[in-house]
Tab-separated table of C-alpha atoms and ligand atoms in Angstrom:
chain	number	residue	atom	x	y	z
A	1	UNK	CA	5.336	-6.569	-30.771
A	2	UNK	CA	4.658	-7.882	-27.567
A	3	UNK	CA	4.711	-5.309	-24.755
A	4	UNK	CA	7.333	-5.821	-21.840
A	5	UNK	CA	6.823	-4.789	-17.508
A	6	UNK	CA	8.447	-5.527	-15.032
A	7	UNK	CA	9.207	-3.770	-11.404
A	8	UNK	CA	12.428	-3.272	-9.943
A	9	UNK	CA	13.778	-3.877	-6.743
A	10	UNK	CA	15.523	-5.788	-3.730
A	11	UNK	CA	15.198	-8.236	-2.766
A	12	UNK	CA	12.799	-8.905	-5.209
A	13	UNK	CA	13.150	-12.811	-6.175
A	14	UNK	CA	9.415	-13.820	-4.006
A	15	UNK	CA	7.845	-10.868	-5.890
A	16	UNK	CA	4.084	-11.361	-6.375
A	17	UNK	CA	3.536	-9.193	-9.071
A	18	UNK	CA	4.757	-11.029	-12.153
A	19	UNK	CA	2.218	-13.732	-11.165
A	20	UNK	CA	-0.946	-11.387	-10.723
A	21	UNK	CA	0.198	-9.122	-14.225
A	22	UNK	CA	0.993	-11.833	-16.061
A	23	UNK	CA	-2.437	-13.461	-15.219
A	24	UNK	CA	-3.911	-9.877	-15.659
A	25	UNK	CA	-2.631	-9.571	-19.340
A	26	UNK	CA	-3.954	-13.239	-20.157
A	27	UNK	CA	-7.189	-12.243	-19.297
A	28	UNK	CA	-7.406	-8.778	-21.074
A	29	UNK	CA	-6.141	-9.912	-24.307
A	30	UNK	CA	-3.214	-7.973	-23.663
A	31	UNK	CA	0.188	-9.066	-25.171
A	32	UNK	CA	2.733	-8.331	-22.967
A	33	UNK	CA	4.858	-10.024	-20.567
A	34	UNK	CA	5.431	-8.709	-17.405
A	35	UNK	CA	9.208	-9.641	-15.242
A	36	UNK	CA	11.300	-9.281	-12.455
A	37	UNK	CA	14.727	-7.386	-11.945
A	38	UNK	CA	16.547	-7.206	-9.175
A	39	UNK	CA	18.494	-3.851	-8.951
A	40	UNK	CA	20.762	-2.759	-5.999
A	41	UNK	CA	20.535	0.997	-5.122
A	42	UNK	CA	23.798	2.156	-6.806
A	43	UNK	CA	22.767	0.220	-9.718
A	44	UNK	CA	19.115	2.171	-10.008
A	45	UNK	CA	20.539	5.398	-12.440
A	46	UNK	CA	22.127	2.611	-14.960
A	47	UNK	CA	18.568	0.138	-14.833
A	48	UNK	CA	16.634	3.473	-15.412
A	49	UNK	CA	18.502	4.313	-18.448
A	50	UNK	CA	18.295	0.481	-19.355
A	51	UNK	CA	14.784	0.883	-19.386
A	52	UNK	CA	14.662	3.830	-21.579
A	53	UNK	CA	17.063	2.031	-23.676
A	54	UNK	CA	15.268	-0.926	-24.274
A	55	UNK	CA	11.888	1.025	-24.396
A	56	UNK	CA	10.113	-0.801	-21.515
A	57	UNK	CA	6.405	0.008	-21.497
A	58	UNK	CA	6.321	0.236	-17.683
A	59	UNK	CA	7.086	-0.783	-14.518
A	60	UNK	CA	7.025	-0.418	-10.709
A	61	UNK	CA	9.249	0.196	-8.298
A	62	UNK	CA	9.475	-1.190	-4.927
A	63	UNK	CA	11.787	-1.310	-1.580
A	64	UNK	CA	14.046	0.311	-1.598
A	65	UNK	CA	13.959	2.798	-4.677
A	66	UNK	CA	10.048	4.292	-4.037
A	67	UNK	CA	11.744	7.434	-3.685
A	68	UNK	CA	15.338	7.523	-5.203
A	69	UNK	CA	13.525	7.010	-8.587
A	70	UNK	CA	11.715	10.552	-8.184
A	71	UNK	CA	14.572	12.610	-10.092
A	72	UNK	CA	15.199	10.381	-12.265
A	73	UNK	CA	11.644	10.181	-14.124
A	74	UNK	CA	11.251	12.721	-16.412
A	75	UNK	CA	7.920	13.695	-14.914
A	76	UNK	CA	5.589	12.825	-11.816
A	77	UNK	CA	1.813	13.159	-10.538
A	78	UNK	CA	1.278	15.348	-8.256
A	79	UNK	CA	-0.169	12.759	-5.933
A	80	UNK	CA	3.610	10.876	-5.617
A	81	UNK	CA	5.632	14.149	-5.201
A	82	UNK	CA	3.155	15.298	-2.115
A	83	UNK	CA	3.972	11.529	-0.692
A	84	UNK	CA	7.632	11.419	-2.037
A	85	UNK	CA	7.339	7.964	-3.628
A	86	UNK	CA	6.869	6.352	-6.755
A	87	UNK	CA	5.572	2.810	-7.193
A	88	UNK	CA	4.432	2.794	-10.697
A	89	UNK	CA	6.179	4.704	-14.034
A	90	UNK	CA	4.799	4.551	-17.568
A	91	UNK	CA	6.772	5.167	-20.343
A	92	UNK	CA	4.978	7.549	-22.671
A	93	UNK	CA	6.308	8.133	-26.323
A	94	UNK	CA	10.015	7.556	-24.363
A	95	UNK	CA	8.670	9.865	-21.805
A	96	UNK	CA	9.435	8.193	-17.931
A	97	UNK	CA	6.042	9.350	-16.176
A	98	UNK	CA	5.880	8.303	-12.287
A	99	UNK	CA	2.840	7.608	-10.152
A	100	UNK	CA	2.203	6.151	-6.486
A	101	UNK	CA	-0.985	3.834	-6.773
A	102	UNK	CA	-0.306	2.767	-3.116
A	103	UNK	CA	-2.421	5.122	-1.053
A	104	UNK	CA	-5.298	4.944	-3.729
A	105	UNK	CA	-4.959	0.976	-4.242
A	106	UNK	CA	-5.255	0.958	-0.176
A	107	UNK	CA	-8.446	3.480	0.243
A	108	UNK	CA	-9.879	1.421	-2.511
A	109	UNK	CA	-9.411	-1.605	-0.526
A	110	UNK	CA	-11.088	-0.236	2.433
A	111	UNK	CA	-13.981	1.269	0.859
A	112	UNK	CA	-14.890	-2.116	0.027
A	113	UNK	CA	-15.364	-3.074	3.649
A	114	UNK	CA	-15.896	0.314	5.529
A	115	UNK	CA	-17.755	3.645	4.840
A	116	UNK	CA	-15.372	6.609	5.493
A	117	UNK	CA	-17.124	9.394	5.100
A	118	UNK	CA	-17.226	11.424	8.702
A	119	UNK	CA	-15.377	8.457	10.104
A	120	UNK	CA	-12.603	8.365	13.123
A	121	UNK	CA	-10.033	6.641	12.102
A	122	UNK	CA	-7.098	5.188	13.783
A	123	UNK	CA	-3.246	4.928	11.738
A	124	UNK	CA	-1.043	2.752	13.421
A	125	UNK	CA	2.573	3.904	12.002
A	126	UNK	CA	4.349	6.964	10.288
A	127	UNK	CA	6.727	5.838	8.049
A	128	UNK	CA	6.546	5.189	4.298
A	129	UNK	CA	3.401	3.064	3.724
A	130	UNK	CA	1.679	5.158	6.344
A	131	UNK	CA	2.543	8.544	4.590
A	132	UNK	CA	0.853	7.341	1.153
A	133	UNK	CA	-2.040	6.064	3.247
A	134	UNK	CA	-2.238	9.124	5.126
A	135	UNK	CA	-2.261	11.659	2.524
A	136	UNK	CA	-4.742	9.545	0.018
A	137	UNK	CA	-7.290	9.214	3.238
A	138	UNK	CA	-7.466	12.505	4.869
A	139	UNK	CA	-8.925	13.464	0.853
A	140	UNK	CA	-12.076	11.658	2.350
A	141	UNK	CA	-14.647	13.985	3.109
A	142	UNK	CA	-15.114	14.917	7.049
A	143	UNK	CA	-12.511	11.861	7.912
A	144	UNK	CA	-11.128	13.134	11.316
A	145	UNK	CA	-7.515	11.019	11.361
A	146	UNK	CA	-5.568	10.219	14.853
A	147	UNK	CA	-1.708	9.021	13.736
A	148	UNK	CA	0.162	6.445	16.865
A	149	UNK	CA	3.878	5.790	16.257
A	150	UNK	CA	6.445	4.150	18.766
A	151	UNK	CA	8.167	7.487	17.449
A	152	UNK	CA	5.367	10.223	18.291
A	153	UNK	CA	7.363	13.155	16.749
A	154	UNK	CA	7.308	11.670	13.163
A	155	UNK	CA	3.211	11.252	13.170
A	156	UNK	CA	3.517	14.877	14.135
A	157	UNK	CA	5.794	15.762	11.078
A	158	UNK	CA	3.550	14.217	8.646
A	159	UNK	CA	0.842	16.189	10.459
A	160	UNK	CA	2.304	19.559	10.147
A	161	UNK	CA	3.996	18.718	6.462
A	162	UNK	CA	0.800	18.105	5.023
A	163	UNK	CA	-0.905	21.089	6.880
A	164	UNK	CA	-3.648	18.920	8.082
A	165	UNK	CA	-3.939	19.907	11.466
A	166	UNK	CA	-7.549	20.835	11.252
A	167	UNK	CA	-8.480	16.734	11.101
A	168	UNK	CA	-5.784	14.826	12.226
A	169	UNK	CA	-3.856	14.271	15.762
A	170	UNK	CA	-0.613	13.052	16.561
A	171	UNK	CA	-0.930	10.793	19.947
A	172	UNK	CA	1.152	8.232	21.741
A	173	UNK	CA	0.620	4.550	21.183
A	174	UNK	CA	-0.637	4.546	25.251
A	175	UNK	CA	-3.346	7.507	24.044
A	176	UNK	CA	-4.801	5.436	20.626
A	177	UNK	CA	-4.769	1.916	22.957
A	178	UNK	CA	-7.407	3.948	25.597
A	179	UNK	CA	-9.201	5.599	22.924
A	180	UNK	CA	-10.143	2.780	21.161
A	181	UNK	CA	-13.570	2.435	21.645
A	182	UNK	CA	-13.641	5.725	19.494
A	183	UNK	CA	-12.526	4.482	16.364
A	184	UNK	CA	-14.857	3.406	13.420
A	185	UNK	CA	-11.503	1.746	11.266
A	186	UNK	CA	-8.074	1.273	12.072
A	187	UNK	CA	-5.750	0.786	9.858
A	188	UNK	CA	-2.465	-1.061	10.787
A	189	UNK	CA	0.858	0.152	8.446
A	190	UNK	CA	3.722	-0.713	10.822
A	191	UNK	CA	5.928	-3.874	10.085
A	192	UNK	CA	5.009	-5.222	13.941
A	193	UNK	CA	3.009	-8.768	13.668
A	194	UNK	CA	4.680	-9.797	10.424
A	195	UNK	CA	6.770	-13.115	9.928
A	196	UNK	CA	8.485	-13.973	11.732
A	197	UNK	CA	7.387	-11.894	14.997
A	198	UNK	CA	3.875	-13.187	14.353
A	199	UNK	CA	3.255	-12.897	18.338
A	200	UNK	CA	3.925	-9.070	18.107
A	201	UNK	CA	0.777	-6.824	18.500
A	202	UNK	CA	1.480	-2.908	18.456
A	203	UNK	CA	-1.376	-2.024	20.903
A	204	UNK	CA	-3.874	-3.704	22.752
A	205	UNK	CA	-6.696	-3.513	21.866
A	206	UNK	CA	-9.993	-4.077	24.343
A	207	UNK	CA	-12.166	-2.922	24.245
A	208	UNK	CA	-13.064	-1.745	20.331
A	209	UNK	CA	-16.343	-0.045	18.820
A	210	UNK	CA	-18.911	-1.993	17.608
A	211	UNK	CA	-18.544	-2.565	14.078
A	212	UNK	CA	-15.101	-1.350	13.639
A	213	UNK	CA	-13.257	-2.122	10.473
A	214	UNK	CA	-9.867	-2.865	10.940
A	215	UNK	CA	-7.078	-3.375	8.097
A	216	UNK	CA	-3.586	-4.544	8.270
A	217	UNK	CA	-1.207	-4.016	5.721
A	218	UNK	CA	0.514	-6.976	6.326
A	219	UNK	CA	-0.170	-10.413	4.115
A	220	UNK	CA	2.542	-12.365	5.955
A	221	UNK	CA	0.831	-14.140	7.568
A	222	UNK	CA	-2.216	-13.074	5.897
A	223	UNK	CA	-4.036	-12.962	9.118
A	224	UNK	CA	-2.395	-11.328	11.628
A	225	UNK	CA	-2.481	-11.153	15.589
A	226	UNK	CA	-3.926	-7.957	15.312
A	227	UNK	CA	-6.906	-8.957	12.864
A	228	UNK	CA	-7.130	-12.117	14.993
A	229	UNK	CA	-7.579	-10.508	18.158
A	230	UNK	CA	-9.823	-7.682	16.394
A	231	UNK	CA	-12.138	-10.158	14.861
A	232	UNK	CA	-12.493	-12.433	18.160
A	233	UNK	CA	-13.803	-8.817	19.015
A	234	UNK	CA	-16.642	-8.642	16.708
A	235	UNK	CA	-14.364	-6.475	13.977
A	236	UNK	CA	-14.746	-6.693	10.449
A	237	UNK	CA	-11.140	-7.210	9.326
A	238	UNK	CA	-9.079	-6.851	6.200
A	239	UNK	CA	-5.373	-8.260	5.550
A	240	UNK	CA	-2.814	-6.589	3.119
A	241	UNK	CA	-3.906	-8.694	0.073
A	242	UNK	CA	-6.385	-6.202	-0.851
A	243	UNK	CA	-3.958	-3.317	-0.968
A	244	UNK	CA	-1.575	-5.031	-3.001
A	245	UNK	CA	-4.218	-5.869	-5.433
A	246	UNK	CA	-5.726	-3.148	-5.803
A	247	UNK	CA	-2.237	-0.940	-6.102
A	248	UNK	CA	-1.439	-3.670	-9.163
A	249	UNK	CA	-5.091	-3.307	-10.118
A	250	UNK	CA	-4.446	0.660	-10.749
A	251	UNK	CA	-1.143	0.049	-12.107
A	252	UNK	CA	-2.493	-1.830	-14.694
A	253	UNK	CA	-4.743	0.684	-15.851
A	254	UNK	CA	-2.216	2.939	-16.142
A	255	UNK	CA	-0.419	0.845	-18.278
A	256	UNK	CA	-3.023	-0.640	-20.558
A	257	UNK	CA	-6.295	1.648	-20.044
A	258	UNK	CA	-8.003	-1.711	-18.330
A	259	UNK	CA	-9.060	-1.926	-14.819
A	260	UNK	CA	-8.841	-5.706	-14.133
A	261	UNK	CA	-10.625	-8.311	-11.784
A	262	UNK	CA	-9.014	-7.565	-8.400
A	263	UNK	CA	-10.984	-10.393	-6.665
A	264	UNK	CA	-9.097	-12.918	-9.186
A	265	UNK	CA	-5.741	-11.015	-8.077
A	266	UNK	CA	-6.669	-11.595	-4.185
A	267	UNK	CA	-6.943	-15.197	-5.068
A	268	UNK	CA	-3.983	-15.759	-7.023
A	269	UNK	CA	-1.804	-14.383	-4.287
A	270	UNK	CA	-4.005	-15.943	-1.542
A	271	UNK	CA	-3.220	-19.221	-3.128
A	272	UNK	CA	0.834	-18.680	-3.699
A	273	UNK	CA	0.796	-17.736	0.125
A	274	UNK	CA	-1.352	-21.017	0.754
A	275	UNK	CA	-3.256	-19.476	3.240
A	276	UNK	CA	-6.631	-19.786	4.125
A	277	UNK	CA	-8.320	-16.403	5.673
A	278	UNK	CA	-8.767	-13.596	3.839
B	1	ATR	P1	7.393	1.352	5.589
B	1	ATR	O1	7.890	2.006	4.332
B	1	ATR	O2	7.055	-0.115	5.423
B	1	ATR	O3	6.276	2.113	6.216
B	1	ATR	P2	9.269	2.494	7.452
B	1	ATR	O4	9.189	3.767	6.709
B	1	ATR	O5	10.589	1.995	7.921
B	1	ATR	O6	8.630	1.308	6.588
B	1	ATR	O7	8.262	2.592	8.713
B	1	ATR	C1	8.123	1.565	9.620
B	1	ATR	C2	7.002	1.896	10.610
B	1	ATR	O8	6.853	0.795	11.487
B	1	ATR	C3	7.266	3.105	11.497
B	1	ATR	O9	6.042	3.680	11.885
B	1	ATR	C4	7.963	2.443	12.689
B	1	ATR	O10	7.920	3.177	13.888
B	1	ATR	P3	9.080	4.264	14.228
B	1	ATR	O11	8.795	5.450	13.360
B	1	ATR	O12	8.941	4.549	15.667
B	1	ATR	O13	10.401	3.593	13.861
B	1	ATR	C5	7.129	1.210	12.826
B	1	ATR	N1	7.807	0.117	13.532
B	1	ATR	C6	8.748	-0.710	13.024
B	1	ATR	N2	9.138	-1.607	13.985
B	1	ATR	C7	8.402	-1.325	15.102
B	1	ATR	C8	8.304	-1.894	16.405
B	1	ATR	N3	9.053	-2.938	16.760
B	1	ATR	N4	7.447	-1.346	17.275
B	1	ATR	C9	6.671	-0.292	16.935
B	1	ATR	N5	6.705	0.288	15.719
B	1	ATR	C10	7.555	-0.212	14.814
Protein backbone atom coordinates (compact mmCIF):
# COMPACT_ATOMS: atom_id res chain seq x y z
CA UNK A 1 0.00 0.00 0.00
CA UNK A 2 1.36 3.16 -0.79
CA UNK A 3 2.81 5.05 2.19
CA UNK A 4 1.23 8.56 3.09
CA UNK A 5 3.34 12.14 4.76
CA UNK A 6 2.48 15.06 5.06
CA UNK A 7 3.36 18.11 7.65
CA UNK A 8 1.00 20.15 9.39
CA UNK A 9 0.65 23.62 9.87
CA UNK A 10 -0.41 27.39 9.22
CA UNK A 11 -0.36 28.89 7.04
CA UNK A 12 0.89 26.21 5.20
CA UNK A 13 -0.64 26.50 1.47
CA UNK A 14 3.26 27.84 -0.17
CA UNK A 15 4.77 24.86 1.73
CA UNK A 16 7.95 23.59 0.03
CA UNK A 17 8.08 20.35 1.34
CA UNK A 18 5.54 18.33 -0.61
CA UNK A 19 7.57 19.35 -3.70
CA UNK A 20 11.15 18.29 -2.39
CA UNK A 21 9.49 14.71 -0.63
CA UNK A 22 7.54 13.98 -3.28
CA UNK A 23 10.59 14.33 -5.67
CA UNK A 24 12.62 12.54 -2.87
CA UNK A 25 10.32 9.38 -2.93
CA UNK A 26 10.43 9.32 -6.92
CA UNK A 27 13.91 9.00 -6.80
CA UNK A 28 14.33 6.33 -3.99
CA UNK A 29 11.86 3.98 -5.31
CA UNK A 30 9.83 4.78 -2.49
CA UNK A 31 5.97 4.57 -2.77
CA UNK A 32 4.51 7.05 -0.87
CA UNK A 33 2.95 10.29 -1.33
CA UNK A 34 3.75 12.99 0.71
CA UNK A 35 0.77 16.22 1.42
CA UNK A 36 -0.16 19.23 2.94
CA UNK A 37 -2.71 20.04 5.85
CA UNK A 38 -3.44 23.02 7.13
CA UNK A 39 -4.38 22.78 10.89
CA UNK A 40 -5.26 25.78 13.18
CA UNK A 41 -3.90 25.48 16.79
CA UNK A 42 -7.18 24.43 18.52
CA UNK A 43 -7.62 22.02 15.82
CA UNK A 44 -3.91 20.26 16.48
CA UNK A 45 -5.26 17.47 19.43
CA UNK A 46 -8.18 16.33 16.81
CA UNK A 47 -5.44 16.24 13.45
CA UNK A 48 -3.09 14.26 15.85
CA UNK A 49 -5.59 11.70 16.60
CA UNK A 50 -6.58 11.89 12.78
CA UNK A 51 -3.27 10.85 12.09
CA UNK A 52 -3.19 7.96 14.36
CA UNK A 53 -6.49 7.14 12.99
CA UNK A 54 -5.71 6.96 9.57
CA UNK A 55 -2.20 5.43 10.34
CA UNK A 56 -0.06 8.16 8.67
CA UNK A 57 3.53 7.00 8.30
CA UNK A 58 4.90 10.44 9.25
CA UNK A 59 4.99 13.85 9.17
CA UNK A 60 6.36 17.25 10.25
CA UNK A 61 5.24 19.88 11.98
CA UNK A 62 5.81 23.44 11.43
CA UNK A 63 4.74 27.16 12.69
CA UNK A 64 3.04 27.27 14.88
CA UNK A 65 2.69 23.70 16.56
CA UNK A 66 6.83 22.87 16.89
CA UNK A 67 6.11 22.74 20.40
CA UNK A 68 2.34 22.23 21.27
CA UNK A 69 2.79 18.78 19.57
CA UNK A 70 5.40 17.70 22.40
CA UNK A 71 2.63 16.08 24.80
CA UNK A 72 0.84 14.86 22.48
CA UNK A 73 3.45 12.29 20.85
CA UNK A 74 3.66 9.36 22.64
CA UNK A 75 7.42 9.62 22.83
CA UNK A 76 10.36 12.13 21.93
CA UNK A 77 14.32 12.25 21.35
CA UNK A 78 16.05 13.61 23.68
CA UNK A 79 17.54 16.11 21.30
CA UNK A 80 13.74 17.90 20.75
CA UNK A 81 12.77 17.88 24.50
CA UNK A 82 16.31 19.78 25.43
CA UNK A 83 15.15 22.37 22.45
CA UNK A 84 11.33 22.09 23.20
CA UNK A 85 10.29 21.52 19.57
CA UNK A 86 9.34 18.96 17.30
CA UNK A 87 9.58 19.22 13.52
CA UNK A 88 9.48 15.69 12.46
CA UNK A 89 7.24 12.52 14.10
CA UNK A 90 7.32 8.94 12.83
CA UNK A 91 4.76 6.70 13.45
CA UNK A 92 6.20 3.42 14.66
CA UNK A 93 3.93 0.22 14.88
CA UNK A 94 1.03 3.14 15.86
CA UNK A 95 3.62 4.51 18.11
CA UNK A 96 3.79 8.76 17.56
CA UNK A 97 7.74 9.19 17.96
CA UNK A 98 8.91 13.04 17.71
CA UNK A 99 12.23 14.43 16.57
CA UNK A 100 13.66 18.07 15.75
CA UNK A 101 15.97 17.64 12.57
CA UNK A 102 16.28 21.50 12.51
CA UNK A 103 19.43 22.20 14.47
CA UNK A 104 21.16 19.04 12.90
CA UNK A 105 19.78 19.77 9.20
CA UNK A 106 21.36 23.46 9.91
CA UNK A 107 25.00 22.32 11.37
CA UNK A 108 24.95 19.99 8.47
CA UNK A 109 24.47 22.80 6.19
CA UNK A 110 27.28 24.72 7.54
CA UNK A 111 29.78 22.10 7.75
CA UNK A 112 29.56 22.05 4.16
CA UNK A 113 30.95 25.55 3.84
CA UNK A 114 32.83 26.20 7.21
CA UNK A 115 35.07 24.15 9.62
CA UNK A 116 33.78 24.52 13.23
CA UNK A 117 35.90 22.93 15.22
CA UNK A 118 37.63 25.66 17.79
CA UNK A 119 35.70 28.27 15.87
CA UNK A 120 34.11 31.79 17.23
CA UNK A 121 31.03 31.99 16.20
CA UNK A 122 28.54 34.71 16.08
CA UNK A 123 24.29 33.88 16.60
CA UNK A 124 22.31 36.61 15.57
CA UNK A 125 18.80 35.90 17.46
CA UNK A 126 17.32 33.90 20.51
CA UNK A 127 14.15 32.76 19.74
CA UNK A 128 12.95 29.43 18.33
CA UNK A 129 15.16 28.69 15.28
CA UNK A 130 18.07 30.08 17.23
CA UNK A 131 17.49 27.73 20.29
CA UNK A 132 17.65 24.46 17.97
CA UNK A 133 20.69 26.01 16.32
CA UNK A 134 22.19 26.84 19.49
CA UNK A 135 21.95 23.71 21.32
CA UNK A 136 22.92 21.35 18.10
CA UNK A 137 26.23 23.77 17.66
CA UNK A 138 27.68 24.31 21.00
CA UNK A 139 27.94 19.95 20.65
CA UNK A 140 30.90 21.04 18.31
CA UNK A 141 34.04 20.43 19.85
CA UNK A 142 35.96 23.69 21.36
CA UNK A 143 33.14 26.01 19.48
CA UNK A 144 33.27 29.16 21.76
CA UNK A 145 29.48 30.72 20.90
CA UNK A 146 28.64 34.67 21.44
CA UNK A 147 24.46 34.96 21.28
CA UNK A 148 23.17 39.06 20.07
CA UNK A 149 19.41 39.63 20.47
CA UNK A 150 17.49 43.07 20.22
CA UNK A 151 16.25 41.36 23.59
CA UNK A 152 19.72 40.65 25.45
CA UNK A 153 18.07 38.91 28.48
CA UNK A 154 16.61 35.99 26.37
CA UNK A 155 20.28 35.07 24.73
CA UNK A 156 21.14 35.02 28.40
CA UNK A 157 18.27 32.53 29.30
CA UNK A 158 19.18 30.14 26.70
CA UNK A 159 22.71 30.57 28.07
CA UNK A 160 22.04 29.70 31.59
CA UNK A 161 19.10 26.96 30.59
CA UNK A 162 21.43 24.99 28.76
CA UNK A 163 24.28 25.43 31.39
CA UNK A 164 26.69 26.45 28.78
CA UNK A 165 28.28 29.23 30.29
CA UNK A 166 31.73 27.84 30.01
CA UNK A 167 31.60 28.62 25.88
CA UNK A 168 29.05 30.89 25.14
CA UNK A 169 28.30 34.81 25.92
CA UNK A 170 25.30 36.72 25.93
CA UNK A 171 26.17 40.41 24.40
CA UNK A 172 24.25 43.32 23.01
CA UNK A 173 23.71 43.71 19.30
CA UNK A 174 26.18 47.15 19.73
CA UNK A 175 28.96 44.50 21.43
CA UNK A 176 28.71 41.55 18.37
CA UNK A 177 28.63 44.71 15.57
CA UNK A 178 32.37 45.90 17.19
CA UNK A 179 33.53 42.51 17.65
CA UNK A 180 33.18 41.43 14.38
CA UNK A 181 36.40 41.10 13.12
CA UNK A 182 36.52 38.16 15.73
CA UNK A 183 34.20 35.90 14.29
CA UNK A 184 35.14 32.89 11.99
CA UNK A 185 30.98 32.22 11.03
CA UNK A 186 27.99 33.98 11.79
CA UNK A 187 25.03 32.66 11.60
CA UNK A 188 21.89 34.88 11.06
CA UNK A 189 18.36 33.23 12.74
CA UNK A 190 16.30 36.40 13.27
CA UNK A 191 13.31 37.17 10.85
CA UNK A 192 15.09 40.88 10.09
CA UNK A 193 16.03 41.12 6.12
CA UNK A 194 13.21 38.84 5.02
CA UNK A 195 10.36 39.85 2.47
CA UNK A 196 9.18 42.20 2.55
CA UNK A 197 11.72 44.35 4.81
CA UNK A 198 14.44 43.22 2.41
CA UNK A 199 16.36 46.66 3.28
CA UNK A 200 16.55 45.54 7.01
CA UNK A 201 20.09 44.47 8.22
CA UNK A 202 20.33 43.50 12.07
CA UNK A 203 23.94 44.79 12.52
CA UNK A 204 26.45 46.33 10.56
CA UNK A 205 28.80 44.74 9.71
CA UNK A 206 32.49 46.34 8.68
CA UNK A 207 34.72 45.37 9.07
CA UNK A 208 34.55 41.19 9.11
CA UNK A 209 37.46 38.47 9.40
CA UNK A 210 38.98 37.24 6.56
CA UNK A 211 37.36 34.24 5.44
CA UNK A 212 34.34 34.37 7.53
CA UNK A 213 31.45 32.13 6.73
CA UNK A 214 28.31 33.64 7.17
CA UNK A 215 24.72 31.87 6.97
CA UNK A 216 21.30 33.25 6.98
CA UNK A 217 18.41 31.35 7.68
CA UNK A 218 16.35 33.19 5.57
CA UNK A 219 15.47 31.93 1.72
CA UNK A 220 13.13 34.88 1.09
CA UNK A 221 14.81 36.43 -0.76
CA UNK A 222 17.31 33.81 -1.03
CA UNK A 223 20.05 36.29 -0.83
CA UNK A 224 19.74 38.57 1.69
CA UNK A 225 21.14 42.16 2.62
CA UNK A 226 23.11 40.64 5.10
CA UNK A 227 24.82 37.89 2.77
CA UNK A 228 24.99 40.69 0.19
CA UNK A 229 26.80 43.05 2.18
CA UNK A 230 28.93 40.05 3.78
CA UNK A 231 29.99 38.74 0.47
CA UNK A 232 30.87 42.34 -1.10
CA UNK A 233 33.18 41.78 2.04
CA UNK A 234 35.07 38.87 0.88
CA UNK A 235 32.60 36.31 3.04
CA UNK A 236 31.75 33.01 2.02
CA UNK A 237 27.96 33.04 2.41
CA UNK A 238 25.14 30.58 2.75
CA UNK A 239 21.21 31.32 2.43
CA UNK A 240 18.45 29.26 4.28
CA UNK A 241 17.99 26.76 1.38
CA UNK A 242 20.53 24.57 2.76
CA UNK A 243 18.93 24.27 6.16
CA UNK A 244 15.69 23.48 4.88
CA UNK A 245 17.14 20.79 2.81
CA UNK A 246 19.03 19.30 4.81
CA UNK A 247 16.23 19.29 7.87
CA UNK A 248 13.88 17.43 4.96
CA UNK A 249 17.01 15.51 4.00
CA UNK A 250 17.12 13.98 7.76
CA UNK A 251 13.51 13.74 7.93
CA UNK A 252 13.48 11.53 5.25
CA UNK A 253 15.75 9.17 6.68
CA UNK A 254 13.85 8.92 9.49
CA UNK A 255 11.03 7.99 7.65
CA UNK A 256 12.34 5.64 5.02
CA UNK A 257 16.04 4.63 6.27
CA UNK A 258 17.39 6.72 2.96
CA UNK A 259 19.45 9.76 3.14
CA UNK A 260 18.60 11.52 -0.18
CA UNK A 261 20.40 13.96 -2.68
CA UNK A 262 20.19 17.30 -0.82
CA UNK A 263 21.91 19.19 -3.70
CA UNK A 264 18.78 18.06 -5.99
CA UNK A 265 16.50 19.40 -2.97
CA UNK A 266 18.47 22.93 -3.02
CA UNK A 267 17.61 23.06 -6.63
CA UNK A 268 14.13 22.17 -6.65
CA UNK A 269 13.34 24.87 -4.16
CA UNK A 270 15.89 27.28 -5.73
CA UNK A 271 13.90 26.94 -8.86
CA UNK A 272 10.12 27.30 -7.24
CA UNK A 273 11.61 30.56 -5.61
CA UNK A 274 13.03 31.51 -9.19
CA UNK A 275 15.94 32.89 -7.84
CA UNK A 276 19.25 32.93 -8.98
CA UNK A 277 22.08 32.98 -6.03
CA UNK A 278 22.54 30.38 -3.92
P1 LIG B 1 11.71 31.92 15.27
O1 LIG B 1 11.00 30.70 15.78
O2 LIG B 1 11.63 32.09 13.77
O3 LIG B 1 13.11 32.00 15.76
P2 LIG B 1 10.85 33.80 17.27
O4 LIG B 1 10.98 32.73 18.29
O5 LIG B 1 9.68 34.71 17.30
O6 LIG B 1 10.89 33.17 15.80
O7 LIG B 1 12.21 34.68 17.31
C1 LIG B 1 12.39 35.77 16.49
C2 LIG B 1 13.82 36.31 16.66
O8 LIG B 1 13.99 37.39 15.76
C3 LIG B 1 14.14 36.86 18.04
O9 LIG B 1 15.52 36.74 18.28
C4 LIG B 1 13.74 38.32 17.88
O10 LIG B 1 14.33 39.21 18.79
P3 LIG B 1 13.63 39.52 20.22
O11 LIG B 1 13.88 38.31 21.06
O12 LIG B 1 14.29 40.73 20.73
O13 LIG B 1 12.14 39.71 19.92
C5 LIG B 1 14.26 38.58 16.50
N1 LIG B 1 13.62 39.72 15.83
C6 LIG B 1 12.40 39.72 15.24
N2 LIG B 1 12.15 40.96 14.72
C7 LIG B 1 13.25 41.73 14.98
C8 LIG B 1 13.63 43.07 14.68
N3 LIG B 1 12.82 43.88 14.01
N4 LIG B 1 14.83 43.50 15.11
C9 LIG B 1 15.67 42.69 15.78
N5 LIG B 1 15.38 41.41 16.09
C10 LIG B 1 14.19 40.93 15.70
Amino acid sequence: MKRLYGVIGSPIAHSMSPLIHNDAFLQNGVDAHYHAFHVEPDQLKQAVAGMRALGIDGFNVTIPHKEAIIPLLDSVEDAAIQIGAVNTVVNKNGKLIGYNTDGRGFVEALKEVAELKGKHVLIIGAGGAARAIFYTLALEEGIQLDICNRTVSKAEDLIKEFSLERIARSITVDQAASEMQSYDVVVQTTSVGMFPKVNDIPLPLKPIKQHAVFSDIIYNPLETRLLREAKALGAITQNGIHMFAYQAALAFEIWTGKFPDTDRMKKLVKEHLGGKTC
